[in-house]
């Protein structure tokens, strides 16, 4: 009897380890990547496809990479569970989508009034951010790396002007993450929709407003057909980091060389996506204004102050979730102050003075 129990237990353990380990086929290791964005989606979908192809290229095919866009294998918001379960090996997504699983996920994409691209990149790579990300991801059987960023985002598309915080009350707006919680504090009704479903909801009137990314990404979404007021700057995502989340058991079964290649490919795409976004935002903003009559609007100070008060409450609520959440948010707020002080003396100060001189 004891021997049968032992053999049964060994069989179960063996099956589990087989699921976690890289699948082998003719010397290749299978790597299924699922994404939260549609195929050939400018700005986010294309970089995801580019990263998947790059990993296969750099490994000379030793990693047999199969890429599935949103809806091709699983729904956009099902990608987390698909990878955590071991049914796929990696996802490409914005980790704040998973804040319902743990609020600690949000800072590894963006939080309201959070860090810019250069600041979050510094925190992740040299300020202890990756270690905290690893600690959180480990609880879900994942290993996550930064693989892109969209920079400071626009405030969103609205079908009416926003002149005070009261104008947000009752507004149905597609806005995920903690930014959505801020809007809820101000009386709006936040809606979480995958990218491929936003346009139809905006056109039909199911939502009154939406945020997405910035001019380059937004142009191809054709939001201008349903909303003409384009607000800036977005407080909700000042430097939205994209995540490459892998099944941890699969990751640990790779060779050091394979792990280094994936890390290098993610680093490359992290910088490339940001460069691509910066390169095209100005061009596509001009197209939106000149070709489609989009009206650019700046959030006034009263609205931004209301955003700030609501954001402080939202962040504190997320911080109090559990000990790890407190640890993550304390680190984020500390680094925001430290890195932000240098940003103010460097990039911010220089750009302001440069523009004042050249625009005389």
XYZ file of C-alpha atoms in Angstrom:
360
model
C 0.000 0.000 0.000
C 2.736 2.448 0.953
C 4.636 1.589 -2.226
C 1.520 2.264 -4.366
C 1.033 5.624 -2.645
C 4.654 6.503 -3.268
C 4.483 5.557 -6.952
C 1.229 7.498 -7.393
C 2.769 10.574 -5.741
C 5.900 10.302 -7.852
C 3.797 10.093 -11.014
C 1.860 13.230 -10.069
C 5.069 15.109 -9.224
C 6.621 13.987 -12.482
C 3.657 15.199 -14.479
C 3.769 18.591 -12.738
C 7.462 19.033 -13.421
C 6.905 18.087 -17.059
C 4.333 20.867 -17.378
C 6.663 23.423 -15.786
C 9.751 22.431 -17.765
C 10.378 23.606 -21.339
C 8.724 21.319 -23.868
C 11.302 19.599 -26.067
C 10.734 18.781 -29.722
C 13.688 17.842 -31.892
C 16.065 19.813 -29.671
C 13.820 22.886 -29.583
C 11.963 24.369 -26.643
C 8.433 25.521 -27.200
C 7.662 29.142 -26.320
C 4.037 30.169 -26.686
C 3.540 33.933 -26.209
C 0.075 35.433 -25.744
C -0.628 39.147 -25.970
C -3.290 41.566 -24.778
C -3.298 43.455 -28.109
C -4.680 42.602 -31.560
C -2.427 41.450 -34.381
C -0.687 44.164 -36.422
C -1.864 46.768 -33.910
C 0.260 49.945 -34.404
C 2.115 51.141 -31.328
C 1.618 48.116 -29.063
C 0.733 45.026 -31.078
C 3.546 45.448 -33.588
C 6.276 45.782 -30.917
C 4.915 42.640 -29.225
C 5.194 40.741 -32.504
C 8.635 42.219 -33.062
C 9.842 41.016 -29.655
C 8.515 37.508 -30.224
C 10.270 37.325 -33.596
C 13.493 38.715 -32.120
C 13.686 36.032 -29.437
C 13.373 33.325 -32.088
C 15.986 35.045 -34.236
C 18.542 35.495 -31.455
C 18.233 31.862 -30.346
C 18.588 30.591 -33.930
C 15.254 28.871 -33.482
C 16.273 26.935 -30.366
C 13.279 28.589 -28.770
C 10.355 27.680 -31.008
C 8.393 30.901 -30.558
C 4.685 30.926 -31.384
C 2.953 34.274 -30.989
C -0.789 34.692 -30.453
C -2.442 38.111 -30.444
C -5.459 38.883 -28.268
C -8.338 36.550 -29.017
C -6.306 34.140 -31.147
C -5.637 31.700 -28.302
C -7.190 33.347 -25.242
C -8.909 36.648 -24.548
C -6.729 39.678 -23.843
C -7.389 39.677 -20.106
C -6.997 35.885 -19.839
C -3.308 35.995 -20.738
C -2.144 36.199 -17.106
C -3.888 32.973 -16.100
C -2.815 31.259 -19.314
C 0.844 31.814 -18.421
C 0.598 31.341 -14.648
C -1.053 27.963 -15.264
C 1.678 26.872 -17.661
C -0.634 26.615 -20.676
C 1.544 29.260 -22.350
C 5.084 30.294 -21.554
C 4.865 34.108 -21.711
C 2.557 37.084 -22.057
C 3.102 40.638 -23.277
C 0.812 43.049 -21.476
C 0.464 45.987 -19.127
C 0.726 44.539 -15.623
C -1.734 47.004 -14.117
C -4.420 44.897 -15.787
C -3.886 42.449 -12.906
C -4.424 44.914 -10.037
C -7.562 42.975 -9.109
C -5.322 40.020 -8.293
C -3.002 42.228 -6.218
C -2.705 46.058 -6.229
C 1.063 45.679 -6.228
C 0.953 44.958 -9.961
C -0.051 48.523 -10.831
C 3.269 50.321 -10.120
C 5.061 48.018 -12.555
C 3.066 49.637 -15.344
C 2.186 53.077 -14.016
C 0.395 54.821 -11.174
C -1.263 58.258 -11.227
C 1.344 60.992 -10.758
C 4.001 58.309 -10.962
C 7.325 58.043 -12.745
C 8.262 58.948 -16.304
C 9.960 56.504 -18.665
C 13.492 57.448 -17.640
C 12.539 57.330 -13.967
C 10.772 53.958 -13.952
C 13.534 52.463 -16.106
C 16.105 53.661 -13.580
C 14.049 52.286 -10.675
C 13.563 48.870 -12.276
C 17.171 48.403 -13.340
C 19.140 50.171 -10.594
C 16.763 51.164 -7.787
C 15.438 47.845 -6.502
C 12.333 47.771 -8.683
C 13.136 44.469 -10.405
C 13.668 42.771 -7.063
C 10.249 43.913 -5.824
C 8.677 42.875 -9.126
C 10.262 39.430 -8.705
C 8.931 39.164 -5.160
C 5.386 39.908 -6.291
C 5.540 37.777 -9.441
C 6.897 34.822 -7.470
C 3.595 34.597 -5.572
C 1.877 33.886 -8.902
C 4.521 31.606 -10.409
C 5.814 34.256 -12.808
C 9.020 36.013 -13.822
C 8.585 39.473 -15.370
C 10.794 41.803 -17.380
C 10.298 45.273 -18.869
C 9.880 45.140 -22.656
C 8.530 48.542 -23.687
C 7.242 51.927 -22.613
C 4.843 54.491 -24.068
C 6.119 57.572 -22.213
C 3.851 60.329 -20.913
C 0.371 59.575 -22.192
C -2.373 61.934 -23.259
C -5.268 62.573 -20.899
C -7.843 61.036 -23.199
C -10.651 61.587 -25.687
C -13.859 63.246 -24.515
C -17.124 64.090 -26.256
C -17.427 67.278 -24.186
C -15.063 69.834 -22.691
C -13.777 69.196 -19.169
C -13.609 72.553 -17.407
C -14.005 71.356 -13.813
C -13.961 68.104 -11.855
C -17.774 68.234 -11.834
C -17.730 67.636 -15.586
C -16.373 64.153 -14.900
C -19.364 63.076 -12.826
C -21.435 60.392 -14.488
C -18.972 60.071 -17.369
C -18.455 56.502 -18.604
C -14.758 56.324 -19.448
C -12.530 53.491 -20.557
C -9.560 53.814 -18.224
C -7.890 50.844 -16.475
C -5.428 50.678 -13.595
C -5.375 53.060 -10.663
C -6.206 55.876 -13.077
C -9.664 54.346 -13.342
C -9.949 54.350 -9.550
C -9.075 58.067 -9.547
C -11.869 58.756 -12.017
C -14.273 56.760 -9.853
C -13.370 58.921 -6.846
C -14.385 61.950 -8.914
C -17.744 60.481 -9.866
C -16.968 58.952 -13.246
C -17.706 55.317 -14.123
C -14.452 53.653 -15.230
C -14.707 50.815 -17.730
C -11.932 48.317 -18.458
C -11.910 47.244 -22.100
C -9.187 45.587 -24.179
C -7.805 47.790 -26.933
C -9.633 46.024 -29.718
C -13.056 46.820 -28.210
C -12.668 50.535 -27.397
C -13.598 52.072 -30.761
C -16.917 50.265 -31.122
C -17.940 51.218 -27.590
C -17.008 54.867 -28.116
C -18.834 55.111 -31.436
C -21.953 53.404 -30.075
C -22.086 55.680 -27.039
C -21.579 52.809 -24.590
C -18.723 54.939 -23.228
C -18.397 58.739 -23.281
C -14.613 58.979 -23.162
C -11.484 56.910 -23.376
C -7.780 57.101 -22.808
C -5.401 54.996 -24.835
C -1.792 56.088 -25.293
C -0.802 59.086 -27.405
C -1.164 60.517 -30.914
C 0.753 57.777 -32.760
C -1.175 54.916 -31.169
C -4.492 56.771 -30.999
C -4.529 57.870 -34.644
C -4.985 54.310 -35.858
C -7.801 53.722 -33.369
C -9.861 56.444 -35.138
C -11.211 57.818 -31.877
C -11.546 61.180 -33.646
C -14.637 59.832 -35.386
C -16.524 59.829 -32.070
C -14.785 62.365 -29.818
C -13.120 65.630 -30.836
C -11.682 66.880 -27.540
C -8.196 65.477 -26.928
C -6.869 66.347 -23.481
C -3.348 66.549 -22.104
C -1.349 65.726 -20.068
C -2.456 62.367 -18.708
C -1.919 61.994 -14.975
C -2.738 58.288 -15.044
C 0.205 56.897 -17.046
C 3.280 59.146 -17.093
C 5.535 56.323 -18.241
C 3.567 53.137 -18.884
C 5.884 50.142 -18.812
C 5.044 47.039 -20.836
C 5.693 43.644 -19.263
C 7.021 40.360 -20.569
C 5.653 37.898 -18.027
C 6.907 34.309 -18.113
C 5.922 31.126 -16.339
C 8.589 30.894 -13.644
C 8.988 27.125 -13.855
C 9.586 27.416 -17.579
C 12.016 30.330 -17.090
C 14.050 28.413 -14.529
C 14.290 25.454 -16.905
C 16.087 27.556 -19.519
C 19.847 27.690 -19.841
C 21.663 30.800 -18.610
C 22.359 31.666 -22.230
C 18.674 31.453 -23.163
C 17.715 33.591 -20.182
C 20.349 36.171 -21.142
C 19.012 36.284 -24.711
C 15.451 36.907 -23.536
C 16.670 39.624 -21.176
C 18.661 41.242 -23.993
C 15.706 41.087 -26.401
C 13.444 42.692 -23.775
C 15.995 45.453 -23.094
C 16.251 46.132 -26.828
C 12.481 46.316 -27.320
C 12.046 48.403 -24.168
C 14.218 51.142 -25.674
C 12.945 50.641 -29.221
C 9.250 51.008 -28.365
C 9.909 54.267 -26.527
C 11.990 55.602 -29.401
C 9.301 54.641 -31.908
C 6.600 56.342 -29.846
C 8.612 59.553 -29.519
C 9.495 59.515 -33.197
C 5.882 59.469 -34.386
C 3.785 61.229 -31.725
C 4.438 64.706 -33.111
C 3.702 63.713 -36.699
C 0.426 62.010 -35.840
C -0.692 64.789 -33.512
C -0.446 67.161 -36.489
C -2.490 64.755 -38.596
C -5.196 64.506 -35.939
C -5.483 68.287 -35.704
C -5.024 69.266 -39.343
C -6.717 66.357 -41.111
C -9.453 65.408 -38.677
C -10.313 68.586 -36.776
C -9.313 67.289 -33.367
C -9.331 70.013 -30.717
C -6.418 69.882 -28.291
C -7.259 70.859 -24.717
C -5.131 71.149 -21.565
C -6.550 70.045 -18.217
C -6.715 73.187 -16.095
C -5.161 73.463 -12.641
C -8.460 72.926 -10.818
C -9.047 69.631 -12.597
C -5.460 68.530 -12.026
C -5.672 69.407 -8.320
C -8.784 67.239 -8.075
C -6.895 64.433 -9.824
C -4.086 64.814 -7.286
C -6.336 64.618 -4.232
C -8.144 61.549 -5.555
C -4.858 59.896 -6.563
C -3.441 60.276 -3.050
C -6.469 58.443 -1.646
C -6.314 55.685 -4.264
C -2.597 55.071 -3.730
C -3.001 54.926 0.043
C -5.819 52.388 -0.274
C -3.676 50.220 -2.562
C -0.713 50.613 -0.209
C -2.712 49.260 2.736
C -3.738 46.023 0.977
C -1.035 43.872 2.606
C 2.595 43.977 3.752
C 4.033 43.444 0.263
C 1.794 46.144 -1.191
C 3.021 48.552 1.488
C 6.607 47.615 0.673
C 6.123 48.198 -3.055
C 4.256 51.505 -2.772
C 6.638 52.892 -0.148
C 9.530 52.129 -2.487
C 7.747 53.721 -5.452
C 6.925 56.918 -3.579
C 10.453 57.189 -2.205
C 12.017 56.731 -5.636
C 9.524 59.093 -7.264
C 10.713 61.845 -4.919
C 14.411 61.049 -5.376
C 14.367 60.578 -9.140
C 11.851 63.371 -9.660
C 14.116 65.872 -7.936
C 16.851 65.116 -10.461
C 14.393 65.174 -13.400
C 13.319 68.672 -12.342
C 16.919 69.893 -12.386
C 17.805 68.115 -15.625
C 15.238 67.313 -18.331
C 12.432 69.567 -17.082
C 14.603 72.603 -16.452
C 16.525 72.237 -19.695
C 13.487 71.762 -21.947
C 11.714 74.750 -20.409
C 14.732 77.025 -20.868
C 15.546 75.670 -24.320
C 12.013 76.251 -25.581
C 11.880 79.721 -24.044
C 15.024 80.663 -26.007
C 14.227 79.072 -29.368
C 10.584 80.203 -29.354
C 11.381 83.900 -28.840
